[in-house]
């Protein structure tokens, strides 16, 4: 009897190890529900440079020159990401009525601001970039041949929601 119990226990353990995962949960649109993507302080620079490298790869493939990070555009992008979170809406105007042009000028950027892409999501920076590339308006900002400078920032809320802002200028 002990032997039969031991065999039954071993078989149960082995079968439970073979349990298949159900995969990602799907929403009503058939797409996977978002997973929370947490950006740690130590990961911050990696996020920025993954975005810069990815944008430059896309620009190269489209025949456009590379862009470089610009501290003033980064500051304007960070300010807007935080402001969108406070307003709880993704849009191009600040809570004080400022436009992207106003914010870039306030940050001291002396060249021309060419475009701003924004997003409210739980997705990674690369998933957000892929979504921007699917839409003609946001894709045109990324691939603008006049762009030489890039600003990129985000604000992540406690619940994991991320407010992304990308600025291009030149």
PDB file of C-alpha atoms in Angstrom:
ATOM      1  CA  UNK A   1       0.000   0.000   0.000  1.00  0.00           C
ATOM      2  CA  UNK A   2       2.852   2.376   0.844  1.00  0.00           C
ATOM      3  CA  UNK A   3       4.438   1.576  -2.487  1.00  0.00           C
ATOM      4  CA  UNK A   4       1.207   2.358  -4.364  1.00  0.00           C
ATOM      5  CA  UNK A   5       0.853   5.660  -2.465  1.00  0.00           C
ATOM      6  CA  UNK A   6       4.471   6.601  -3.310  1.00  0.00           C
ATOM      7  CA  UNK A   7       3.940   5.874  -7.026  1.00  0.00           C
ATOM      8  CA  UNK A   8       0.684   7.858  -7.026  1.00  0.00           C
ATOM      9  CA  UNK A   9       2.456  10.824  -5.361  1.00  0.00           C
ATOM     10  CA  UNK A  10       5.311  10.753  -7.888  1.00  0.00           C
ATOM     11  CA  UNK A  11       2.879  10.600 -10.823  1.00  0.00           C
ATOM     12  CA  UNK A  12       0.873  13.502  -9.379  1.00  0.00           C
ATOM     13  CA  UNK A  13       4.005  15.635  -8.973  1.00  0.00           C
ATOM     14  CA  UNK A  14       5.190  14.813 -12.494  1.00  0.00           C
ATOM     15  CA  UNK A  15       1.792  15.606 -14.022  1.00  0.00           C
ATOM     16  CA  UNK A  16       1.535  18.907 -12.176  1.00  0.00           C
ATOM     17  CA  UNK A  17       4.937  19.888 -13.591  1.00  0.00           C
ATOM     18  CA  UNK A  18       3.558  19.303 -17.096  1.00  0.00           C
ATOM     19  CA  UNK A  19       0.733  21.799 -16.668  1.00  0.00           C
ATOM     20  CA  UNK A  20       0.566  24.063 -19.691  1.00  0.00           C
ATOM     21  CA  UNK A  21       0.450  27.803 -19.338  1.00  0.00           C
ATOM     22  CA  UNK A  22      -2.623  29.521 -20.654  1.00  0.00           C
ATOM     23  CA  UNK A  23      -0.597  32.264 -22.357  1.00  0.00           C
ATOM     24  CA  UNK A  24      -1.461  35.934 -22.218  1.00  0.00           C
ATOM     25  CA  UNK A  25      -4.994  36.978 -21.346  1.00  0.00           C
ATOM     26  CA  UNK A  26      -6.765  38.534 -24.309  1.00  0.00           C
ATOM     27  CA  UNK A  27      -8.998  41.584 -24.354  1.00  0.00           C
ATOM     28  CA  UNK A  28     -12.277  41.952 -26.298  1.00  0.00           C
ATOM     29  CA  UNK A  29     -10.299  43.082 -29.360  1.00  0.00           C
ATOM     30  CA  UNK A  30      -8.352  39.811 -29.381  1.00  0.00           C
ATOM     31  CA  UNK A  31      -5.092  41.534 -28.443  1.00  0.00           C
ATOM     32  CA  UNK A  32      -3.157  40.621 -25.289  1.00  0.00           C
ATOM     33  CA  UNK A  33      -4.108  42.679 -22.247  1.00  0.00           C
ATOM     34  CA  UNK A  34      -1.317  45.032 -21.209  1.00  0.00           C
ATOM     35  CA  UNK A  35       1.248  43.882 -18.700  1.00  0.00           C
ATOM     36  CA  UNK A  36       2.688  46.415 -16.281  1.00  0.00           C
ATOM     37  CA  UNK A  37       6.153  47.469 -17.431  1.00  0.00           C
ATOM     38  CA  UNK A  38       8.073  48.917 -14.492  1.00  0.00           C
ATOM     39  CA  UNK A  39      11.057  51.138 -15.204  1.00  0.00           C
ATOM     40  CA  UNK A  40      13.574  51.058 -12.374  1.00  0.00           C
ATOM     41  CA  UNK A  41      15.946  53.941 -11.717  1.00  0.00           C
ATOM     42  CA  UNK A  42      18.847  51.772 -12.848  1.00  0.00           C
ATOM     43  CA  UNK A  43      17.099  50.988 -16.136  1.00  0.00           C
ATOM     44  CA  UNK A  44      16.429  54.637 -17.026  1.00  0.00           C
ATOM     45  CA  UNK A  45      19.491  55.211 -19.220  1.00  0.00           C
ATOM     46  CA  UNK A  46      18.948  51.902 -20.994  1.00  0.00           C
ATOM     47  CA  UNK A  47      15.392  52.939 -21.900  1.00  0.00           C
ATOM     48  CA  UNK A  48      16.611  56.262 -23.314  1.00  0.00           C
ATOM     49  CA  UNK A  49      19.379  54.725 -25.400  1.00  0.00           C
ATOM     50  CA  UNK A  50      17.203  51.846 -26.637  1.00  0.00           C
ATOM     51  CA  UNK A  51      14.798  54.464 -27.967  1.00  0.00           C
ATOM     52  CA  UNK A  52      17.578  56.562 -29.509  1.00  0.00           C
ATOM     53  CA  UNK A  53      19.199  53.533 -31.166  1.00  0.00           C
ATOM     54  CA  UNK A  54      15.843  52.256 -32.433  1.00  0.00           C
ATOM     55  CA  UNK A  55      14.832  55.614 -33.867  1.00  0.00           C
ATOM     56  CA  UNK A  56      18.186  56.000 -35.582  1.00  0.00           C
ATOM     57  CA  UNK A  57      17.878  52.504 -37.069  1.00  0.00           C
ATOM     58  CA  UNK A  58      14.411  53.359 -38.414  1.00  0.00           C
ATOM     59  CA  UNK A  59      15.677  56.682 -39.754  1.00  0.00           C
ATOM     60  CA  UNK A  60      18.640  55.010 -41.454  1.00  0.00           C
ATOM     61  CA  UNK A  61      16.345  52.454 -43.103  1.00  0.00           C
ATOM     62  CA  UNK A  62      14.229  55.360 -44.403  1.00  0.00           C
ATOM     63  CA  UNK A  63      17.271  57.248 -45.715  1.00  0.00           C
ATOM     64  CA  UNK A  64      17.215  59.943 -42.995  1.00  0.00           C
ATOM     65  CA  UNK A  65      20.237  61.010 -40.972  1.00  0.00           C
ATOM     66  CA  UNK A  66      20.691  60.142 -37.303  1.00  0.00           C
ATOM     67  CA  UNK A  67      19.486  62.275 -34.402  1.00  0.00           C
ATOM     68  CA  UNK A  68      21.289  62.891 -31.139  1.00  0.00           C
ATOM     69  CA  UNK A  69      19.943  63.358 -27.637  1.00  0.00           C
ATOM     70  CA  UNK A  70      19.427  66.972 -26.613  1.00  0.00           C
ATOM     71  CA  UNK A  71      19.217  67.887 -22.920  1.00  0.00           C
ATOM     72  CA  UNK A  72      16.868  70.829 -23.513  1.00  0.00           C
ATOM     73  CA  UNK A  73      14.439  68.718 -25.523  1.00  0.00           C
ATOM     74  CA  UNK A  74      14.675  66.017 -22.829  1.00  0.00           C
ATOM     75  CA  UNK A  75      13.709  68.611 -20.207  1.00  0.00           C
ATOM     76  CA  UNK A  76      10.714  69.782 -22.253  1.00  0.00           C
ATOM     77  CA  UNK A  77       9.639  66.149 -22.810  1.00  0.00           C
ATOM     78  CA  UNK A  78       9.926  65.327 -19.108  1.00  0.00           C
ATOM     79  CA  UNK A  79       7.895  68.377 -18.119  1.00  0.00           C
ATOM     80  CA  UNK A  80       5.137  67.430 -20.537  1.00  0.00           C
ATOM     81  CA  UNK A  81       5.046  63.754 -19.484  1.00  0.00           C
ATOM     82  CA  UNK A  82       4.505  64.791 -15.856  1.00  0.00           C
ATOM     83  CA  UNK A  83       1.909  67.364 -16.857  1.00  0.00           C
ATOM     84  CA  UNK A  84      -0.079  64.848 -18.925  1.00  0.00           C
ATOM     85  CA  UNK A  85      -0.140  62.560 -15.897  1.00  0.00           C
ATOM     86  CA  UNK A  86      -1.444  65.371 -13.687  1.00  0.00           C
ATOM     87  CA  UNK A  87      -4.132  66.178 -16.279  1.00  0.00           C
ATOM     88  CA  UNK A  88      -4.832  62.459 -16.771  1.00  0.00           C
ATOM     89  CA  UNK A  89      -5.082  62.861 -20.532  1.00  0.00           C
ATOM     90  CA  UNK A  90      -2.666  62.423 -23.410  1.00  0.00           C
ATOM     91  CA  UNK A  91      -2.676  65.592 -25.447  1.00  0.00           C
ATOM     92  CA  UNK A  92      -0.239  68.111 -26.814  1.00  0.00           C
ATOM     93  CA  UNK A  93      -1.235  71.079 -24.672  1.00  0.00           C
ATOM     94  CA  UNK A  94      -0.014  71.733 -21.163  1.00  0.00           C
ATOM     95  CA  UNK A  95      -2.260  72.432 -18.194  1.00  0.00           C
ATOM     96  CA  UNK A  96      -1.198  76.083 -18.536  1.00  0.00           C
ATOM     97  CA  UNK A  97      -2.316  76.143 -22.196  1.00  0.00           C
ATOM     98  CA  UNK A  98       1.240  75.806 -23.512  1.00  0.00           C
ATOM     99  CA  UNK A  99       1.905  74.217 -26.884  1.00  0.00           C
ATOM    100  CA  UNK A 100       4.882  71.986 -27.682  1.00  0.00           C
ATOM    101  CA  UNK A 101       6.541  75.059 -29.265  1.00  0.00           C
ATOM    102  CA  UNK A 102       6.073  77.028 -26.030  1.00  0.00           C
ATOM    103  CA  UNK A 103       7.546  74.263 -23.864  1.00  0.00           C
ATOM    104  CA  UNK A 104      10.563  73.764 -26.123  1.00  0.00           C
ATOM    105  CA  UNK A 105      11.250  77.515 -26.152  1.00  0.00           C
ATOM    106  CA  UNK A 106      10.907  77.642 -22.336  1.00  0.00           C
ATOM    107  CA  UNK A 107      13.477  74.854 -22.072  1.00  0.00           C
ATOM    108  CA  UNK A 108      15.908  77.016 -24.062  1.00  0.00           C
ATOM    109  CA  UNK A 109      16.010  74.991 -27.282  1.00  0.00           C
ATOM    110  CA  UNK A 110      17.191  77.480 -29.939  1.00  0.00           C
ATOM    111  CA  UNK A 111      16.515  75.397 -33.055  1.00  0.00           C
ATOM    112  CA  UNK A 112      13.159  74.537 -34.625  1.00  0.00           C
ATOM    113  CA  UNK A 113      10.879  72.065 -32.882  1.00  0.00           C
ATOM    114  CA  UNK A 114       9.677  69.728 -35.645  1.00  0.00           C
ATOM    115  CA  UNK A 115       7.251  67.417 -33.896  1.00  0.00           C
ATOM    116  CA  UNK A 116       6.032  65.794 -30.711  1.00  0.00           C
ATOM    117  CA  UNK A 117       4.737  62.254 -30.189  1.00  0.00           C
ATOM    118  CA  UNK A 118       2.934  61.344 -26.988  1.00  0.00           C
ATOM    119  CA  UNK A 119       1.426  58.201 -25.518  1.00  0.00           C
ATOM    120  CA  UNK A 120      -0.405  56.960 -22.445  1.00  0.00           C
ATOM    121  CA  UNK A 121       0.215  53.239 -22.020  1.00  0.00           C
ATOM    122  CA  UNK A 122       1.480  50.356 -19.935  1.00  0.00           C
ATOM    123  CA  UNK A 123       3.733  49.255 -22.831  1.00  0.00           C
ATOM    124  CA  UNK A 124       7.487  49.404 -23.200  1.00  0.00           C
ATOM    125  CA  UNK A 125       9.265  52.160 -25.074  1.00  0.00           C
ATOM    126  CA  UNK A 126       9.796  49.858 -28.063  1.00  0.00           C
ATOM    127  CA  UNK A 127       6.139  48.804 -28.170  1.00  0.00           C
ATOM    128  CA  UNK A 128       5.236  52.495 -28.016  1.00  0.00           C
ATOM    129  CA  UNK A 129       7.658  53.280 -30.846  1.00  0.00           C
ATOM    130  CA  UNK A 130       6.117  50.476 -32.928  1.00  0.00           C
ATOM    131  CA  UNK A 131       2.650  51.963 -32.336  1.00  0.00           C
ATOM    132  CA  UNK A 132       3.910  55.403 -33.390  1.00  0.00           C
ATOM    133  CA  UNK A 133       5.378  53.914 -36.570  1.00  0.00           C
ATOM    134  CA  UNK A 134       1.961  52.467 -37.506  1.00  0.00           C
ATOM    135  CA  UNK A 135       0.354  55.925 -37.795  1.00  0.00           C
ATOM    136  CA  UNK A 136       1.358  58.290 -40.621  1.00  0.00           C
ATOM    137  CA  UNK A 137       1.413  61.447 -38.467  1.00  0.00           C
ATOM    138  CA  UNK A 138       3.620  60.087 -35.689  1.00  0.00           C
ATOM    139  CA  UNK A 139       5.764  58.131 -38.158  1.00  0.00           C
ATOM    140  CA  UNK A 140       6.422  61.359 -40.096  1.00  0.00           C
ATOM    141  CA  UNK A 141       7.678  63.040 -36.912  1.00  0.00           C
ATOM    142  CA  UNK A 142      10.148  60.196 -36.287  1.00  0.00           C
ATOM    143  CA  UNK A 143      11.381  60.102 -39.885  1.00  0.00           C
ATOM    144  CA  UNK A 144      11.500  63.882 -40.506  1.00  0.00           C
ATOM    145  CA  UNK A 145      14.662  64.413 -42.576  1.00  0.00           C
ATOM    146  CA  UNK A 146      15.228  67.844 -41.008  1.00  0.00           C
ATOM    147  CA  UNK A 147      15.557  66.408 -37.506  1.00  0.00           C
ATOM    148  CA  UNK A 148      18.978  66.417 -35.879  1.00  0.00           C
ATOM    149  CA  UNK A 149      18.012  66.439 -32.189  1.00  0.00           C
ATOM    150  CA  UNK A 150      15.783  64.266 -30.050  1.00  0.00           C
ATOM    151  CA  UNK A 151      14.271  64.641 -26.609  1.00  0.00           C
ATOM    152  CA  UNK A 152      12.648  61.693 -24.892  1.00  0.00           C
ATOM    153  CA  UNK A 153      11.167  61.268 -21.433  1.00  0.00           C
ATOM    154  CA  UNK A 154       8.389  59.605 -19.497  1.00  0.00           C
ATOM    155  CA  UNK A 155       6.561  59.688 -16.221  1.00  0.00           C
ATOM    156  CA  UNK A 156       5.439  56.436 -14.627  1.00  0.00           C
ATOM    157  CA  UNK A 157       2.572  56.474 -12.162  1.00  0.00           C
ATOM    158  CA  UNK A 158       2.373  54.191  -9.130  1.00  0.00           C
ATOM    159  CA  UNK A 159      -0.155  51.974 -10.959  1.00  0.00           C
ATOM    160  CA  UNK A 160       2.402  51.445 -13.759  1.00  0.00           C
ATOM    161  CA  UNK A 161       0.839  53.693 -16.405  1.00  0.00           C
ATOM    162  CA  UNK A 162       3.520  55.464 -18.438  1.00  0.00           C
ATOM    163  CA  UNK A 163       3.196  58.843 -20.124  1.00  0.00           C
ATOM    164  CA  UNK A 164       5.743  58.990 -22.975  1.00  0.00           C
ATOM    165  CA  UNK A 165       6.865  62.158 -24.788  1.00  0.00           C
ATOM    166  CA  UNK A 166       9.177  62.262 -27.812  1.00  0.00           C
ATOM    167  CA  UNK A 167      10.334  65.568 -29.300  1.00  0.00           C
ATOM    168  CA  UNK A 168      12.322  66.067 -32.493  1.00  0.00           C
ATOM    169  CA  UNK A 169      13.993  69.269 -33.581  1.00  0.00           C
ATOM    170  CA  UNK A 170      16.638  70.591 -35.888  1.00  0.00           C
TER     171      UNK A 170
END
